[in-house]
Amino acid sequence: MINTIGRIDQMASSGGTPWHRASAIAKLLLAATLVTLAVASPSLTLLGVLWAGAWFLALTSRLPRALVLVAAGYPLVFSSLFVIGSWDGSWQTPARLLLRPLIASLTAVWLVGTTPYPDLFAPLSRALPRSVGDGLFLTYRALFDVMARAERLWRALRLRGGTSGPSRRRLTLAGEGLATLVLYGFERSQRQYSTMLLRGHSGRVCGCRHWAEWTREDGYVALAGAAVAAAATLLWRRA
Amino acid sequence: MSHLHIPDGVLPAWLWGGGLAFALVALWVSTRATRNESSRSVAWRGALGGLVLAAMAVELPLGPIEYHLSLVGPVGVLAGPAAAFQLVFVVSAILAFAGHGGFTVVGLNALVLGSGAVIARPTYSRLRMRFAPAAALALATGVSQGVSGLMWIAVVAVALRARPGAAGLGRVALLGGLALPLWLAGVLIECAVAFGLARFIARVRPDLLPTAAGIGALPADRGSASR
């Protein structure tokens, strides 16, 4: 999972497509529209069109095909539980239950693959309480650091025989290993707080302001939004 | 079993909408409870959130299955109830962006994980009066993991029953029958890991663990023992 987040994070910051240059707020609005329509639409035809649209967005953002395929296929596993659970003998219900998550997951991979995390979290942090908004930034920053340490820790555990023996011993050792990460996390948070104070921390972690700066490339996002709105208007009542 | 992997569009709107609304109310209540905390506590919470996400990514090989830890119990004990709920909300939001569960399920995910995290410290404080830190944290983790697991099963069962053409009771019971052994295994695994975690912390930095009176580690947290 972390490798996936890391790869997406890198591509979001280094990509050069028009989607990458478009503002975060425009992409967030388009993504919210697509997910809302996917969740609410009763029309299979509209869902099919939205699915094609989501594929278009994901593929034109030049994300690795393997990543897009994983994102497209991941919800299938969990949707299948609900397909089996609510099987009514028709093909329409399973089709709806499969298309909706696929549209949402492809839209999500397009959004996070073309938008750096400070731009993505900045508008969300303004809508959330201060401590939660700050927590979003600080958790994401801590994630890669803690994960790199965790990987070294598991490697050391394997090399020193920490993964052999009875389960109880292995799990207790894993817990002791995680405790070293807790201690590291504590020390890290103290250093981070001192650094924040040195840099003039005003009591709130501010995301960058680029997220709301409209660019010429927002025209493409608006065009996609108009196409989605037109499809929704025309096809909402179609079967 | 650590969180809901349910994608967008398969749960009825009243369920995810209600879950999101309830989670936002709980979030507001928790921020009121922690309004006097300094940014130092938020930085500590961020580190714990990163640890939860890192633990969820690690696969513990256990025979034919691989288990992903959630650490809701230990994190609930270390952060305290109100801060722990905020932490799991942030973790759920980041998981949604990573494609693990849909955006609409963030509220339900926060409630599933948060229900366990919130009760962890009060349970630990009570148990700490009778047991050593390692045993108390292991038992508190068992309780919090049990509550989270029950919430998980309840949400999935309600979702299956609430759909048009819903599953019969037989199929829901089958789901429960399949989930129960996994849930029990999860509780035992989390308990064993929490035991090792607390044993190490109690030796090296005992001040990080709350006391029997529920008082936490950070100076900002000391005034919020009852929260």
Short mmCIF file of C-alpha atoms in Angstrom, two decimals, chain A:
data_model
loop_
_atom_site.label_atom_id
_atom_site.label_comp_id
_atom_site.label_asym_id
_atom_site.label_seq_id
_atom_site.Cartn_x
_atom_site.Cartn_y
_atom_site.Cartn_z
CA MET A 1 0.00 0.00 0.00
CA ILE A 2 2.75 2.45 0.97
CA ASN A 3 4.65 1.78 -2.25
CA THR A 4 1.48 2.63 -4.13
CA ILE A 5 1.01 5.86 -2.16
CA GLY A 6 4.69 6.72 -2.68
CA ARG A 7 4.51 6.18 -6.45
CA ILE A 8 1.30 8.15 -6.77
CA ASP A 9 2.78 10.95 -4.65
CA GLN A 10 5.84 11.17 -6.88
CA MET A 11 3.79 11.18 -10.07
CA ALA A 12 1.43 13.81 -8.73
CA SER A 13 4.37 16.16 -8.15
CA SER A 14 6.40 15.39 -11.28
CA GLY A 15 3.77 14.79 -13.98
CA GLY A 16 3.52 17.18 -16.93
CA THR A 17 0.04 16.66 -18.39
CA PRO A 18 -2.58 19.44 -18.51
CA TRP A 19 -4.39 17.65 -15.66
CA HIS A 20 -1.29 18.11 -13.48
CA ARG A 21 -1.22 21.83 -14.26
CA ALA A 22 -4.92 22.36 -13.57
CA SER A 23 -5.88 23.75 -10.15
CA ALA A 24 -6.72 21.39 -7.29
CA ILE A 25 -10.07 23.02 -6.62
CA ALA A 26 -11.27 22.43 -10.21
CA LYS A 27 -10.20 18.78 -10.10
CA LEU A 28 -11.77 18.27 -6.68
CA LEU A 29 -15.08 19.67 -7.96
CA LEU A 30 -15.00 17.41 -11.03
CA ALA A 31 -14.09 14.36 -8.93
CA ALA A 32 -16.86 15.12 -6.41
CA THR A 33 -19.38 15.45 -9.26
CA LEU A 34 -18.30 12.15 -10.81
CA VAL A 35 -18.41 10.24 -7.50
CA THR A 36 -21.79 11.76 -6.55
CA LEU A 37 -23.29 10.85 -9.94
CA ALA A 38 -21.80 7.35 -9.76
CA VAL A 39 -23.30 6.75 -6.30
CA ALA A 40 -26.70 8.31 -7.06
CA SER A 41 -27.41 7.48 -10.69
CA PRO A 42 -30.12 4.88 -11.30
CA SER A 43 -29.30 4.70 -15.04
CA LEU A 44 -26.99 1.97 -16.28
CA THR A 45 -26.39 3.85 -19.52
CA LEU A 46 -25.21 6.91 -17.60
CA LEU A 47 -23.00 4.73 -15.40
CA GLY A 48 -21.46 3.21 -18.54
CA VAL A 49 -20.75 6.68 -19.97
CA LEU A 50 -19.26 7.88 -16.66
CA TRP A 51 -17.11 4.75 -16.51
CA ALA A 52 -15.75 5.50 -20.00
CA GLY A 53 -15.15 9.09 -18.91
CA ALA A 54 -13.26 7.98 -15.81
CA TRP A 55 -11.07 5.70 -17.95
CA PHE A 56 -10.38 8.64 -20.27
CA LEU A 57 -9.29 10.81 -17.31
CA ALA A 58 -7.08 8.07 -15.82
CA LEU A 59 -5.39 7.14 -19.10
CA THR A 60 -4.76 10.71 -20.28
CA SER A 61 -3.05 11.56 -16.98
CA ARG A 62 -0.18 9.26 -18.10
CA LEU A 63 -0.17 7.25 -14.91
CA PRO A 64 1.43 3.79 -15.23
CA ARG A 65 -1.06 1.38 -16.76
CA ALA A 66 -0.40 -1.20 -14.05
CA LEU A 67 -1.35 1.31 -11.36
CA VAL A 68 -4.53 2.28 -13.18
CA LEU A 69 -5.45 -1.39 -13.64
CA VAL A 70 -4.89 -2.08 -9.93
CA ALA A 71 -7.06 0.91 -9.04
CA ALA A 72 -9.69 -0.24 -11.49
CA GLY A 73 -9.66 -3.83 -10.25
CA TYR A 74 -9.27 -3.33 -6.50
CA PRO A 75 -12.93 -2.54 -5.71
CA LEU A 76 -14.09 -5.61 -7.68
CA VAL A 77 -12.99 -7.95 -4.90
CA PHE A 78 -15.06 -6.19 -2.25
CA SER A 79 -17.99 -5.34 -4.52
CA SER A 80 -18.33 -9.02 -5.34
CA LEU A 81 -19.30 -9.68 -1.71
CA PHE A 82 -22.27 -7.35 -2.16
CA VAL A 83 -23.04 -8.73 -5.61
CA ILE A 84 -23.38 -12.21 -4.09
CA GLY A 85 -25.22 -10.89 -1.05
CA SER A 86 -27.86 -9.03 -3.06
CA TRP A 87 -28.16 -11.36 -6.06
CA ASP A 88 -31.67 -10.97 -7.53
CA GLY A 89 -31.26 -12.99 -10.71
CA SER A 90 -30.92 -9.95 -12.99
CA TRP A 91 -27.71 -8.65 -14.60
CA GLN A 92 -28.57 -4.99 -13.95
CA THR A 93 -28.05 -5.06 -10.16
CA PRO A 94 -24.55 -6.64 -10.34
CA ALA A 95 -23.64 -4.28 -13.19
CA ARG A 96 -24.63 -1.26 -11.08
CA LEU A 97 -22.79 -2.60 -8.01
CA LEU A 98 -19.63 -3.09 -10.08
CA LEU A 99 -19.71 0.08 -12.20
CA ARG A 100 -20.25 2.52 -9.32
CA PRO A 101 -17.06 1.64 -7.38
CA LEU A 102 -15.06 1.40 -10.60
CA ILE A 103 -16.01 4.96 -11.60
CA ALA A 104 -15.16 6.23 -8.11
CA SER A 105 -11.81 4.41 -7.87
CA LEU A 106 -10.67 5.50 -11.35
CA THR A 107 -11.66 9.07 -10.53
CA ALA A 108 -9.76 8.85 -7.23
CA VAL A 109 -6.59 7.58 -8.89
CA TRP A 110 -6.83 10.39 -11.48
CA LEU A 111 -7.29 12.98 -8.71
CA VAL A 112 -4.49 11.84 -6.40
CA GLY A 113 -2.19 11.00 -9.34
CA THR A 114 -2.37 14.54 -10.74
CA THR A 115 -2.57 16.63 -7.54
CA PRO A 116 0.29 16.99 -5.02
CA TYR A 117 -0.83 16.27 -1.47
CA PRO A 118 -0.46 19.82 -0.06
CA ASP A 119 -2.85 21.06 -2.77
CA LEU A 120 -5.19 18.16 -2.15
CA PHE A 121 -5.30 18.48 1.63
CA ALA A 122 -5.35 22.31 1.80
CA PRO A 123 -9.05 22.74 0.89
CA LEU A 124 -10.02 19.76 3.07
CA SER A 125 -8.10 21.12 6.04
CA ARG A 126 -10.07 24.37 5.77
CA ALA A 127 -13.32 22.45 6.02
CA LEU A 128 -12.17 20.37 9.00
CA PRO A 129 -11.46 21.47 12.60
CA ARG A 130 -7.96 22.93 13.02
CA SER A 131 -6.40 20.02 14.88
CA VAL A 132 -7.82 17.50 12.38
CA GLY A 133 -6.68 19.53 9.37
CA ASP A 134 -3.20 19.84 10.85
CA GLY A 135 -3.25 16.13 11.64
CA LEU A 136 -3.90 15.36 7.96
CA PHE A 137 -0.66 17.09 6.91
CA LEU A 138 1.44 15.82 9.80
CA THR A 139 0.25 12.21 9.50
CA TYR A 140 0.97 12.15 5.77
CA ARG A 141 4.45 13.58 6.34
CA ALA A 142 5.15 11.09 9.13
CA LEU A 143 3.91 8.15 7.08
CA PHE A 144 6.88 7.78 4.70
CA ASP A 145 9.43 8.31 7.47
CA VAL A 146 7.83 5.75 9.79
CA MET A 147 7.30 3.31 6.92
CA ALA A 148 10.96 3.44 5.87
CA ARG A 149 11.92 2.61 9.46
CA ALA A 150 9.30 -0.14 9.63
CA GLU A 151 10.72 -1.79 6.51
CA ARG A 152 14.25 -1.76 7.96
CA LEU A 153 12.87 -3.14 11.21
CA TRP A 154 11.11 -6.11 9.55
CA ARG A 155 14.24 -6.84 7.51
CA ALA A 156 16.35 -6.88 10.68
CA LEU A 157 13.77 -9.07 12.43
CA ARG A 158 13.88 -11.60 9.57
CA LEU A 159 17.69 -11.63 9.43
CA ARG A 160 18.00 -12.17 13.18
CA GLY A 161 15.45 -14.96 13.36
CA GLY A 162 12.60 -12.83 14.68
CA THR A 163 10.15 -14.39 12.25
CA SER A 164 10.79 -17.97 13.28
CA GLY A 165 9.57 -19.86 16.32
CA PRO A 166 6.11 -20.07 17.84
CA SER A 167 3.51 -17.47 16.88
CA ARG A 168 3.32 -15.99 20.39
CA ARG A 169 7.05 -15.24 20.42
CA ARG A 170 6.97 -13.80 16.88
CA LEU A 171 4.03 -11.55 17.64
CA THR A 172 5.50 -10.31 20.92
CA LEU A 173 8.77 -9.56 19.13
CA ALA A 174 6.83 -7.70 16.43
CA GLY A 175 5.18 -5.69 19.22
CA GLU A 176 8.57 -4.81 20.71
CA GLY A 177 9.73 -3.77 17.26
CA LEU A 178 6.69 -1.54 16.87
CA ALA A 179 7.44 -0.07 20.30
CA THR A 180 10.77 1.21 18.94
CA LEU A 181 8.75 2.94 16.21
CA VAL A 182 6.47 4.47 18.86
CA LEU A 183 9.54 5.85 20.64
CA TYR A 184 10.97 7.11 17.36
CA GLY A 185 7.61 8.70 16.53
CA PHE A 186 7.56 10.45 19.90
CA GLU A 187 11.08 11.84 19.52
CA ARG A 188 10.30 12.84 15.95
CA SER A 189 7.16 14.70 17.00
CA GLN A 190 9.14 16.65 19.63
CA ARG A 191 11.77 17.64 17.06
CA GLN A 192 9.08 18.52 14.54
CA TYR A 193 7.28 20.73 17.03
CA SER A 194 10.54 22.56 17.86
CA THR A 195 11.20 23.05 14.13
CA MET A 196 7.67 24.36 13.61
CA LEU A 197 8.20 26.90 16.40
CA LEU A 198 11.58 27.94 14.93
CA ARG A 199 9.92 28.53 11.58
CA GLY A 200 7.29 30.77 13.10
CA HIS A 201 4.42 28.32 13.49
CA SER A 202 1.29 30.38 14.09
CA GLY A 203 -0.88 27.65 15.55
CA ARG A 204 -2.07 26.23 12.25
CA VAL A 205 -0.34 24.22 9.53
CA CYS A 206 -1.17 26.10 6.32
CA GLY A 207 -1.32 24.23 3.04
CA CYS A 208 0.00 26.06 0.02
CA ARG A 209 -2.30 28.52 -1.70
CA HIS A 210 -1.89 27.06 -5.20
CA TRP A 211 -4.94 24.88 -4.79
CA ALA A 212 -7.30 27.76 -5.55
CA GLU A 213 -5.25 29.48 -8.27
CA TRP A 214 -7.14 29.05 -11.52
CA THR A 215 -4.99 28.16 -14.53
CA ARG A 216 -5.54 27.96 -18.29
CA GLU A 217 -5.64 24.16 -18.01
CA ASP A 218 -8.76 24.45 -15.86
CA GLY A 219 -10.51 24.90 -19.21
CA TYR A 220 -9.96 21.18 -19.86
CA VAL A 221 -11.43 20.33 -16.46
CA ALA A 222 -14.40 22.61 -17.18
CA LEU A 223 -14.85 20.92 -20.56
CA ALA A 224 -14.84 17.49 -18.90
CA GLY A 225 -17.30 18.78 -16.30
CA ALA A 226 -19.61 20.11 -19.02
CA ALA A 227 -19.51 16.74 -20.79
CA VAL A 228 -20.36 14.96 -17.53
CA ALA A 229 -23.24 17.40 -16.84
CA ALA A 230 -24.60 16.96 -20.37
CA ALA A 231 -24.43 13.16 -20.06
CA ALA A 232 -26.19 13.28 -16.69
CA THR A 233 -28.96 15.52 -18.07
CA LEU A 234 -29.55 13.39 -21.17
CA LEU A 235 -29.17 9.92 -19.70
CA TRP A 236 -30.45 10.18 -16.10
CA ARG A 237 -33.81 8.59 -16.95
CA ARG A 238 -32.47 6.07 -19.47
CA ALA A 239 -32.34 2.44 -18.31
#
